[in-house]
Amino acid sequence: MMSSNEIREKFLSYFESKGHTRVESSSLVPQNDPTLLFTNAGMNQFKDVFLGLKTLPYKRAVSCQKCVRAGGKHNDLESVGRTARHHTFFEMLGNFSFGDYFKKEAIAYAWEFLTDVLKLPKDQLWVSVFKEDEEAFQLWQAYLPKERIVRLGEKDNFWSMGETGPCGPCSEIYIDRGIEHKCDAEECALGKCDCDRWRELWNLVFMQYNRDENGVMTPLPKPSIDTGMGLERIATVMQGVYSNYDTDLLRPLITFIEDMTKKEYKDNEQGFAFRVIADHSRAITFLISDGVIPGNEGRNYVLRRIIRRAARYGKELGLNEPFLYKVVPKVVELMKDAYPELEKNMPYIQKVVKAEEEKFLETLNDGLRILRENIEDLLKENKKEIPGNIAFVLYDTYGFPIDLTCDIAQENGMKVDIKTFEELMNKQREKAKAARKSEYEIDELASVLSPLAPTAFVGYENFETESQVQFILAGKAAVEKCDDTKQDVIVVLDKTPFYAESGGQVGDTGVIENKDFLFKVTDTQKTPDGKIYHRGRIERGSVSIGEKVTAKIDVERRLNISRNHSATHLLHKALKEVLGEHVNQSGSLVDEHKLRFDFSHFSSLTPDEIRQVEFKVNHVILKNLPVSIYQTTLREAREQGVIALFNEKYQENVRVVCFGDYSKELCGGTHVKSTGEIGLFKIISESSVGSGLRRIEGVCGFNLMNYLYENLEILDKASKLLKTSPEELLKKIDELTGQLKEQERMLESLKQQLANSEVEEIVQKVKPVNGINVISARANAKSIDDLRMMVDTLRQKIKTGIIVLGSCSDNKVLFVVGVTDDLTKKGYNAGEIIKKVAKIAGGGGGGRPDFAQAGGKNPDKLDEALNAVFAIIEELQNKI
């Protein structure tokens, strides 16, 4: 069986051998692409290259891109667990040509990789092409007969980046999984039905046209290639399983959940909850690792929904306490080789997940209490139906799942008025849809606010100010007065202390109020032409244009943000000093909790480099350098050596922030008055976010205090568990590690002795089959490695022959086959033998001519499979 790690590496290595540059997966959070919630395809990080906005030092690339499809246009969330192949998180293998090779090479590479590298059976492969793409149809005929090349329409085989821009036909490669997987359609055929018999493996996009606003397509001067093959899907084929959930990417997670719940997974409707949790746990782990946190908007809301959906199905399996955070280490264990940043971020990921689970369980408990109170009242009135409006309030206000309401109703001999519930849900959906339509996009909003004068920002010096209301927007309606407490409202003032999100620093929150009303500001943004607008909700009273108000920011939050922002400047300078002047900021996020700093560098930081960076930053903090700010021209700032960010657009007059004589940067953000206010600084993670890009996350001030308290508590608990002091903990661990290694050595020695003893018994079972020594025996080995070791020993003892060993472990069957070199030269093949043997026990596998391994699902068939070996070899002899 070929592992997913092997498939991934074979793909990347193959295309490297064809002149492609291996490029790391980009973040799940798209960089500078507001059209996407999440990275959902391998081409996302190359979008500007395909659009001609960016050039790279190479023209061929290969990647394995982590993807999420759980929101926006591409949303597979509701299909997860119901099909064998849909996921929220998945990996996309892709090769790309930027105006270099085209259809002929792309088709040849795909065919060679699938048939020569992965050894897929050629007679089971089919392809589809765009019905008008005669070139692709002709090219494929070099590999496939015409009847296995299917022409399909634009819906299936024509790809576009958008309404306008690069586009072109595509060709999809399928594998026919056999008549036994056919559907009940009148005609089960590629292009006629959508069943799992026809498993799509790979999509080759031929980007050859540019489409204008009128729909006219003109040939691109340099046609390009964009391909995508889902790792999970190809793994099912290579591992001989039907469902993605049975691959080594997901099945270990299901087994882990079985152990947690003490319930058995079944690959049917009863296993739905297991599949949802297994899938969602991967998406949750990767999204949080890439900086997404649960929230109420955008990608943060999608993550929250995924966590709560998984927690809800955990409750169906009897998991009434937080459990998802316990699954995170298993995800990390499975994926850390390909994505080492997961291991570094694991404690943080677990903390976020557990907090969200606890919050949701609290919500569930509130819902249970309210539901039980309503049931008691209804039963007293001898009513047997829970009104739909009660079920709706539970769902809408408390997040209480409707199916749980129905279950509890049934337990009490009642039912739920589902009809009314659905009517209320539909009304809410329509209202939400209308609300979305009534909101302005940023460019539309800029146009609406254009008549206003730019907002005066006074927040550098003041945390509150007296202002006047200039503009009110409720949805798309500009109003004179507003008292709506149920929808988001935008308020524009003539001057404000609220900092609008910019340069990586999040917007301020706080209140706008007078004696007659209170407006809670949840976010502050600004238009490109300087109109600062406050988003939020009216908590009390009403607000009117022209009213005098007091605008107050959340001071404690602002101070925490300022500490983190100032720390990023010191971090940037320290990185340049330790790593070199090539280090440049490529992005940042500064909020009240932590700082995130992305920078250009081509390798991970060593522990010593991290320590040097921290020391330099903290040295400047403890010197308590004054922070000075001045205005100058962009030209003068550059002449003074002030650091500017290459991807930022600056005005002619710029603001320079100086930390003593240590750091000078162009910046419009808020900062401390002296470095001592930052407190201390600590790097908590360092990881890769793409080719040549690194990311540091850090904490300072009160957040660092909390971080230290938590870690000191862990240290204290570990010391107590090992019955030693914190100072002696490492010494104690070394002692225990030494003892463990010695015990492992002794255990390995005993295992070797037992194996040798068993080998001596097995070698007596050699049986000649037409002059060939054959051993077929059951062994007590618990792993493939143990069986492999026994086969190697037996080969040395019998000198020439075929050895087949089988064993049972964890209710599964393991097989290995070894063939001596003299017999492989005569045509005996371990891979062919093991396929037939494993099939009897409900499994499959493969390998080299001299050695192969396989698994099986039916332990009770082990002896039958081993007994069949002699007949299988006789059959093979007749063919040779």
CSV table of C-alpha atoms in Angstrom, one decimal, residues 464-806:
chain,number,residue,atom,x,y,z
A,464,GLU,CA,-12.2,60.5,23.5
A,465,THR,CA,-13.6,63.7,21.9
A,466,GLU,CA,-16.7,65.7,21.4
A,467,SER,CA,-18.0,65.2,17.8
A,468,GLN,CA,-21.0,65.8,15.5
A,469,VAL,CA,-22.8,63.1,13.6
A,470,GLN,CA,-22.4,63.7,9.8
A,471,PHE,CA,-23.9,60.6,8.2
A,472,ILE,CA,-26.0,57.5,9.2
A,473,LEU,CA,-26.4,54.4,7.0
A,474,ALA,CA,-28.8,51.6,7.9
A,475,GLY,CA,-28.2,48.9,5.3
A,476,LYS,CA,-28.2,50.8,2.0
A,477,ALA,CA,-30.5,53.5,3.3
A,478,ALA,CA,-29.0,56.9,4.2
A,479,VAL,CA,-31.2,58.1,7.0
A,480,GLU,CA,-31.7,61.3,9.0
A,481,LYS,CA,-32.5,59.4,12.2
A,482,CYS,CA,-32.1,55.8,13.3
A,483,ASP,CA,-33.4,53.8,16.3
A,484,ASP,CA,-33.0,50.3,14.9
A,485,THR,CA,-31.3,48.1,17.5
A,486,LYS,CA,-31.4,44.9,15.5
A,487,GLN,CA,-29.2,45.6,12.5
A,488,ASP,CA,-25.7,46.9,11.9
A,489,VAL,CA,-25.5,50.6,11.4
A,490,ILE,CA,-22.7,52.9,10.0
A,491,VAL,CA,-22.1,56.3,11.7
A,492,VAL,CA,-19.7,58.9,10.3
A,493,LEU,CA,-18.5,61.8,12.6
A,494,ASP,CA,-16.8,65.0,11.7
A,495,LYS,CA,-13.8,64.0,13.9
A,496,THR,CA,-13.0,60.8,15.8
A,497,PRO,CA,-10.5,59.2,18.2
A,498,PHE,CA,-11.3,55.8,16.7
A,499,TYR,CA,-8.3,54.3,14.7
A,500,ALA,CA,-9.6,52.8,11.4
A,501,GLU,CA,-8.1,49.4,10.4
A,502,SER,CA,-4.9,50.0,8.4
A,503,GLY,CA,-1.4,48.7,8.0
A,504,GLY,CA,-2.2,45.4,9.8
A,505,GLN,CA,-3.6,47.2,12.9
A,506,VAL,CA,-7.2,46.3,13.6
A,507,GLY,CA,-9.8,49.1,14.0
A,508,ASP,CA,-10.8,50.5,17.4
A,509,THR,CA,-13.9,49.6,19.3
A,510,GLY,CA,-15.8,51.6,21.9
A,511,VAL,CA,-18.9,53.8,22.2
A,512,ILE,CA,-20.5,56.9,20.7
A,513,GLU,CA,-23.0,58.4,23.0
A,514,ASN,CA,-24.9,61.3,24.5
A,515,LYS,CA,-27.6,61.5,27.2
A,516,ASP,CA,-30.3,60.2,24.7
A,517,PHE,CA,-28.5,57.3,23.0
A,518,LEU,CA,-25.7,54.8,23.1
A,519,PHE,CA,-24.0,53.4,20.0
A,520,LYS,CA,-21.6,50.5,20.5
A,521,VAL,CA,-18.8,50.5,17.9
A,522,THR,CA,-17.7,47.0,17.0
A,523,ASP,CA,-15.3,48.0,14.2
A,524,THR,CA,-13.7,51.1,12.5
A,525,GLN,CA,-12.8,51.3,8.9
A,526,LYS,CA,-12.0,54.0,6.3
A,527,THR,CA,-12.5,54.6,2.6
A,528,PRO,CA,-9.5,55.2,0.3
A,529,ASP,CA,-10.2,58.9,0.4
A,530,GLY,CA,-10.1,59.2,4.2
A,531,LYS,CA,-13.7,58.9,5.4
A,532,ILE,CA,-13.6,57.1,8.7
A,533,TYR,CA,-16.8,55.1,9.4
A,534,HIS,CA,-17.9,53.3,12.6
A,535,ARG,CA,-19.8,50.0,12.4
A,536,GLY,CA,-21.9,48.9,15.2
A,537,ARG,CA,-25.4,48.7,16.8
A,538,ILE,CA,-27.6,51.1,18.7
A,539,GLU,CA,-27.9,49.9,22.2
A,540,ARG,CA,-30.2,52.6,23.5
A,541,GLY,CA,-32.3,55.5,22.2
A,542,SER,CA,-31.8,57.0,18.7
A,543,VAL,CA,-29.2,58.9,16.8
A,544,SER,CA,-29.8,61.8,14.3
A,545,ILE,CA,-27.6,63.7,11.9
A,546,GLY,CA,-26.2,66.9,13.4
A,547,GLU,CA,-26.3,65.6,17.0
A,548,LYS,CA,-23.5,66.4,19.4
A,549,VAL,CA,-21.9,63.2,20.7
A,550,THR,CA,-19.0,61.9,22.7
A,551,ALA,CA,-16.8,59.3,21.0
A,552,LYS,CA,-14.8,57.1,23.4
A,553,ILE,CA,-12.5,54.3,22.4
A,554,ASP,CA,-11.9,51.1,24.5
A,555,VAL,CA,-8.7,52.4,26.1
A,556,GLU,CA,-7.4,49.2,27.5
A,557,ARG,CA,-7.8,47.4,24.2
A,558,ARG,CA,-6.1,50.3,22.4
A,559,LEU,CA,-3.1,50.2,24.8
A,560,ASN,CA,-2.7,46.5,24.2
A,561,ILE,CA,-2.9,47.0,20.4
A,562,SER,CA,-0.3,49.8,20.6
A,563,ARG,CA,2.1,47.6,22.7
A,564,ASN,CA,1.9,44.9,20.0
A,565,HIS,CA,2.3,47.3,17.2
A,566,SER,CA,5.4,49.0,18.6
A,567,ALA,CA,6.8,45.5,19.3
A,568,THR,CA,6.5,44.6,15.5
A,569,HIS,CA,8.8,47.6,14.7
A,570,LEU,CA,11.4,46.4,17.1
A,571,LEU,CA,11.0,42.8,15.9
A,572,HIS,CA,11.5,44.0,12.2
A,573,LYS,CA,14.8,45.7,13.1
A,574,ALA,CA,16.0,42.8,15.2
A,575,LEU,CA,15.3,40.3,12.5
A,576,LYS,CA,17.4,42.4,10.0
A,577,GLU,CA,20.3,42.5,12.5
A,578,VAL,CA,20.2,38.8,13.2
A,579,LEU,CA,19.3,37.4,9.8
A,580,GLY,CA,20.4,40.0,7.4
A,581,GLU,CA,19.1,43.1,5.5
A,582,HIS,CA,17.2,40.8,3.1
A,583,VAL,CA,14.5,40.6,5.7
A,584,ASN,CA,11.5,42.7,4.8
A,585,GLN,CA,8.0,42.8,6.2
A,586,SER,CA,5.4,41.2,3.9
A,587,GLY,CA,2.4,41.4,6.1
A,588,SER,CA,1.2,41.8,9.7
A,589,LEU,CA,-1.7,41.5,12.0
A,590,VAL,CA,-1.8,43.5,15.2
A,591,ASP,CA,-4.7,43.1,17.7
A,592,GLU,CA,-5.2,43.3,21.4
A,593,HIS,CA,-4.1,39.7,22.0
A,594,LYS,CA,-0.9,39.1,20.0
A,595,LEU,CA,1.1,40.3,17.0
A,596,ARG,CA,1.7,38.3,13.8
A,597,PHE,CA,4.6,39.3,11.6
A,598,ASP,CA,5.3,37.9,8.1
A,599,PHE,CA,8.8,38.5,6.5
A,600,SER,CA,11.0,37.4,3.7
A,601,HIS,CA,13.5,34.7,4.6
A,602,PHE,CA,14.4,31.4,3.1
A,603,SER,CA,14.8,29.0,6.1
A,604,SER,CA,13.4,28.5,9.5
A,605,LEU,CA,15.0,30.3,12.4
A,606,THR,CA,17.2,28.2,14.7
A,607,PRO,CA,16.6,28.3,18.5
A,608,ASP,CA,19.7,30.4,18.8
A,609,GLU,CA,18.5,32.9,16.2
A,610,ILE,CA,15.1,33.2,18.0
A,611,ARG,CA,16.9,33.8,21.3
A,612,GLN,CA,19.1,36.5,19.7
A,613,VAL,CA,16.0,38.3,18.2
A,614,GLU,CA,14.2,38.2,21.5
A,615,PHE,CA,17.2,39.5,23.4
A,616,LYS,CA,17.6,42.4,21.0
A,617,VAL,CA,13.9,43.4,21.3
A,618,ASN,CA,13.9,43.1,25.1
A,619,HIS,CA,17.2,45.0,25.4
A,620,VAL,CA,15.6,48.0,23.6
A,621,ILE,CA,12.4,47.6,25.7
A,622,LEU,CA,14.4,47.7,29.0
A,623,LYS,CA,16.4,50.7,27.8
A,624,ASN,CA,13.0,52.5,27.8
A,625,LEU,CA,13.8,54.5,24.7
A,626,PRO,CA,11.6,57.4,23.9
A,627,VAL,CA,9.2,57.1,20.9
A,628,SER,CA,9.2,60.1,18.6
A,629,ILE,CA,7.0,60.8,15.6
A,630,TYR,CA,7.3,63.4,12.9
A,631,GLN,CA,6.0,64.2,9.4
A,632,THR,CA,8.3,64.5,6.4
A,633,THR,CA,8.3,64.0,2.6
A,634,LEU,CA,8.6,60.5,1.2
A,635,ARG,CA,11.8,61.5,-0.6
A,636,GLU,CA,13.4,62.8,2.6
A,637,ALA,CA,12.4,59.8,4.6
A,638,ARG,CA,14.1,57.5,2.1
A,639,GLU,CA,17.2,59.6,2.2
A,640,GLN,CA,17.2,59.3,6.0
A,641,GLY,CA,17.2,55.5,5.6
A,642,VAL,CA,13.6,55.1,7.0
A,643,ILE,CA,12.2,51.6,6.5
A,644,ALA,CA,9.3,51.6,4.1
A,645,LEU,CA,7.2,48.5,3.1
A,646,PHE,CA,7.5,47.7,-0.6
A,647,ASN,CA,3.8,46.7,-1.1
A,648,GLU,CA,2.4,49.8,0.6
A,649,LYS,CA,1.2,52.9,-1.3
A,650,TYR,CA,2.4,56.1,0.4
A,651,GLN,CA,1.3,59.7,0.1
A,652,GLU,CA,3.9,62.4,-0.6
A,653,ASN,CA,3.8,63.4,3.1
A,654,VAL,CA,4.5,60.5,5.4
A,655,ARG,CA,4.6,59.8,9.1
A,656,VAL,CA,7.9,58.5,10.6
A,657,VAL,CA,7.9,56.5,13.9
A,658,CYS,CA,11.3,56.4,15.7
A,659,PHE,CA,12.2,54.2,18.7
A,660,GLY,CA,15.2,56.2,20.0
A,661,ASP,CA,18.0,55.7,17.5
A,662,TYR,CA,17.2,52.0,17.1
A,663,SER,CA,14.4,51.9,14.6
A,664,LYS,CA,12.8,54.2,12.0
A,665,GLU,CA,9.8,53.2,10.0
A,666,LEU,CA,7.0,54.8,8.0
A,667,CYS,CA,3.8,54.0,9.9
A,668,GLY,CA,0.3,55.5,10.4
A,669,GLY,CA,-0.5,53.3,13.4
A,670,THR,CA,-0.7,53.9,17.2
A,671,HIS,CA,2.3,53.3,19.4
A,672,VAL,CA,3.5,53.5,23.0
A,673,LYS,CA,5.3,56.7,24.2
A,674,SER,CA,8.4,54.8,25.3
A,675,THR,CA,9.6,51.3,24.8
A,676,GLY,CA,9.3,50.4,28.4
A,677,GLU,CA,5.5,50.5,28.1
A,678,ILE,CA,5.7,47.3,26.0
A,679,GLY,CA,6.8,45.3,29.1
A,680,LEU,CA,8.6,42.3,27.7
A,681,PHE,CA,8.4,40.4,24.4
A,682,LYS,CA,8.3,36.7,23.6
A,683,ILE,CA,8.2,34.8,20.3
A,684,ILE,CA,5.6,32.0,20.7
A,685,SER,CA,5.8,30.5,17.1
A,686,GLU,CA,7.8,30.7,13.9
A,687,SER,CA,6.7,29.0,10.8
A,688,SER,CA,6.5,29.0,7.0
A,689,VAL,CA,3.7,30.7,5.1
A,690,GLY,CA,5.0,30.1,1.6
A,691,SER,CA,8.1,30.0,-0.6
A,692,GLY,CA,10.6,32.4,1.0
A,693,LEU,CA,8.2,33.7,3.6
A,694,ARG,CA,8.2,33.1,7.3
A,695,ARG,CA,5.8,34.1,10.1
A,696,ILE,CA,6.5,35.0,13.7
A,697,GLU,CA,3.7,35.2,16.3
A,698,GLY,CA,4.5,37.0,19.6
A,699,VAL,CA,3.1,38.3,22.8
A,700,CYS,CA,4.0,41.2,25.1
A,701,GLY,CA,2.7,43.1,28.1
A,702,PHE,CA,-0.2,41.5,30.0
A,703,ASN,CA,-0.6,38.9,27.3
A,704,LEU,CA,2.9,37.7,28.0
A,705,MET,CA,2.2,37.6,31.7
A,706,ASN,CA,-0.7,35.2,31.0
A,707,TYR,CA,1.4,33.2,28.6
A,708,LEU,CA,4.1,32.8,31.3
A,709,TYR,CA,1.6,31.9,34.0
A,710,GLU,CA,0.1,29.1,31.8
A,711,ASN,CA,3.5,27.7,30.9
A,712,LEU,CA,4.8,27.9,34.5
A,713,GLU,CA,1.7,26.0,35.6
A,714,ILE,CA,2.5,23.3,33.0
A,715,LEU,CA,6.1,23.2,34.3
A,716,ASP,CA,4.9,22.9,37.9
A,717,LYS,CA,2.4,20.1,37.0
A,718,ALA,CA,5.1,18.2,35.1
A,719,SER,CA,7.5,18.5,38.0
A,720,LYS,CA,5.0,17.1,40.4
A,721,LEU,CA,4.0,14.2,38.1
A,722,LEU,CA,7.7,13.2,37.9
A,723,LYS,CA,8.2,13.9,41.6
A,724,THR,CA,11.0,16.4,41.2
A,725,SER,CA,11.6,20.2,41.3
A,726,PRO,CA,11.3,22.4,38.2
A,727,GLU,CA,15.1,22.9,38.4
A,728,GLU,CA,15.8,19.2,38.3
A,729,LEU,CA,13.1,18.4,35.7
A,730,LEU,CA,15.4,18.1,32.7
A,731,LYS,CA,17.7,15.9,34.6
A,732,LYS,CA,14.8,13.7,35.7
A,733,ILE,CA,13.6,13.5,32.1
A,734,ASP,CA,17.1,12.5,30.9
A,735,GLU,CA,17.2,9.7,33.5
A,736,LEU,CA,13.7,8.4,32.6
A,737,THR,CA,14.6,8.7,28.9
A,738,GLY,CA,17.7,6.6,29.5
A,739,GLN,CA,15.8,4.0,31.4
A,740,LEU,CA,13.2,3.9,28.7
A,741,LYS,CA,15.8,3.4,26.0
A,742,GLU,CA,17.4,0.6,27.9
A,743,GLN,CA,14.0,-1.1,28.4
A,744,GLU,CA,13.3,-0.6,24.7
A,745,ARG,CA,16.7,-2.2,23.9
A,746,MET,CA,16.0,-5.1,26.1
A,747,LEU,CA,12.5,-5.5,24.7
A,748,GLU,CA,13.9,-5.4,21.1
A,749,SER,CA,16.4,-8.1,22.1
A,750,LEU,CA,13.7,-10.3,23.5
A,751,LYS,CA,11.6,-9.7,20.4
A,752,GLN,CA,14.5,-10.7,18.3
A,753,GLN,CA,15.1,-13.9,20.3
A,754,LEU,CA,11.4,-14.8,20.0
A,755,ALA,CA,11.4,-14.0,16.3
A,756,ASN,CA,14.5,-16.2,15.8
A,757,SER,CA,12.8,-19.0,17.7
A,758,GLU,CA,9.7,-18.7,15.6
A,759,VAL,CA,11.8,-18.5,12.4
A,760,GLU,CA,13.4,-21.8,13.4
A,761,GLU,CA,9.9,-23.3,13.6
A,762,ILE,CA,8.6,-21.8,10.4
A,763,VAL,CA,11.7,-22.8,8.3
A,764,GLN,CA,10.7,-26.4,9.0
A,765,LYS,CA,7.5,-25.8,7.1
A,766,VAL,CA,9.2,-25.3,3.8
A,767,LYS,CA,7.4,-27.1,1.0
A,768,PRO,CA,8.6,-27.7,-2.6
A,769,VAL,CA,6.2,-26.6,-5.3
A,770,ASN,CA,7.6,-28.0,-8.6
A,771,GLY,CA,11.1,-27.5,-7.5
A,772,ILE,CA,10.6,-24.1,-5.8
A,773,ASN,CA,11.0,-23.8,-2.0
A,774,VAL,CA,7.8,-22.2,-0.6
A,775,ILE,CA,7.0,-21.2,2.9
A,776,SER,CA,3.4,-20.0,3.8
A,777,ALA,CA,2.9,-19.6,7.5
A,778,ARG,CA,1.1,-17.7,10.2
A,779,ALA,CA,3.4,-15.6,12.4
A,780,ASN,CA,2.9,-13.9,15.8
A,781,ALA,CA,4.4,-10.6,14.6
A,782,LYS,CA,2.4,-7.4,15.5
A,783,SER,CA,3.7,-5.1,12.7
A,784,ILE,CA,4.8,-5.1,9.1
A,785,ASP,CA,8.4,-4.3,10.3
A,786,ASP,CA,8.4,-7.5,12.4
A,787,LEU,CA,7.2,-9.6,9.5
A,788,ARG,CA,9.7,-8.0,7.2
A,789,MET,CA,12.5,-8.9,9.6
A,790,MET,CA,11.4,-12.5,9.7
A,791,VAL,CA,11.2,-12.7,5.9
A,792,ASP,CA,14.7,-11.4,5.6
A,793,THR,CA,16.0,-14.0,8.1
A,794,LEU,CA,14.1,-16.8,6.3
A,795,ARG,CA,15.5,-15.8,2.9
A,796,GLN,CA,19.0,-16.2,4.3
A,797,LYS,CA,18.2,-19.6,5.7
A,798,ILE,CA,16.5,-21.2,2.7
A,799,LYS,CA,18.9,-19.4,0.1
A,800,THR,CA,16.3,-19.7,-2.7
A,801,GLY,CA,12.5,-19.7,-2.5
A,802,ILE,CA,9.3,-17.7,-1.9
A,803,ILE,CA,8.2,-16.8,1.7
A,804,VAL,CA,4.6,-15.7,2.5
A,805,LEU,CA,3.9,-14.7,6.1
A,806,GLY,CA,0.7,-13.5,7.6
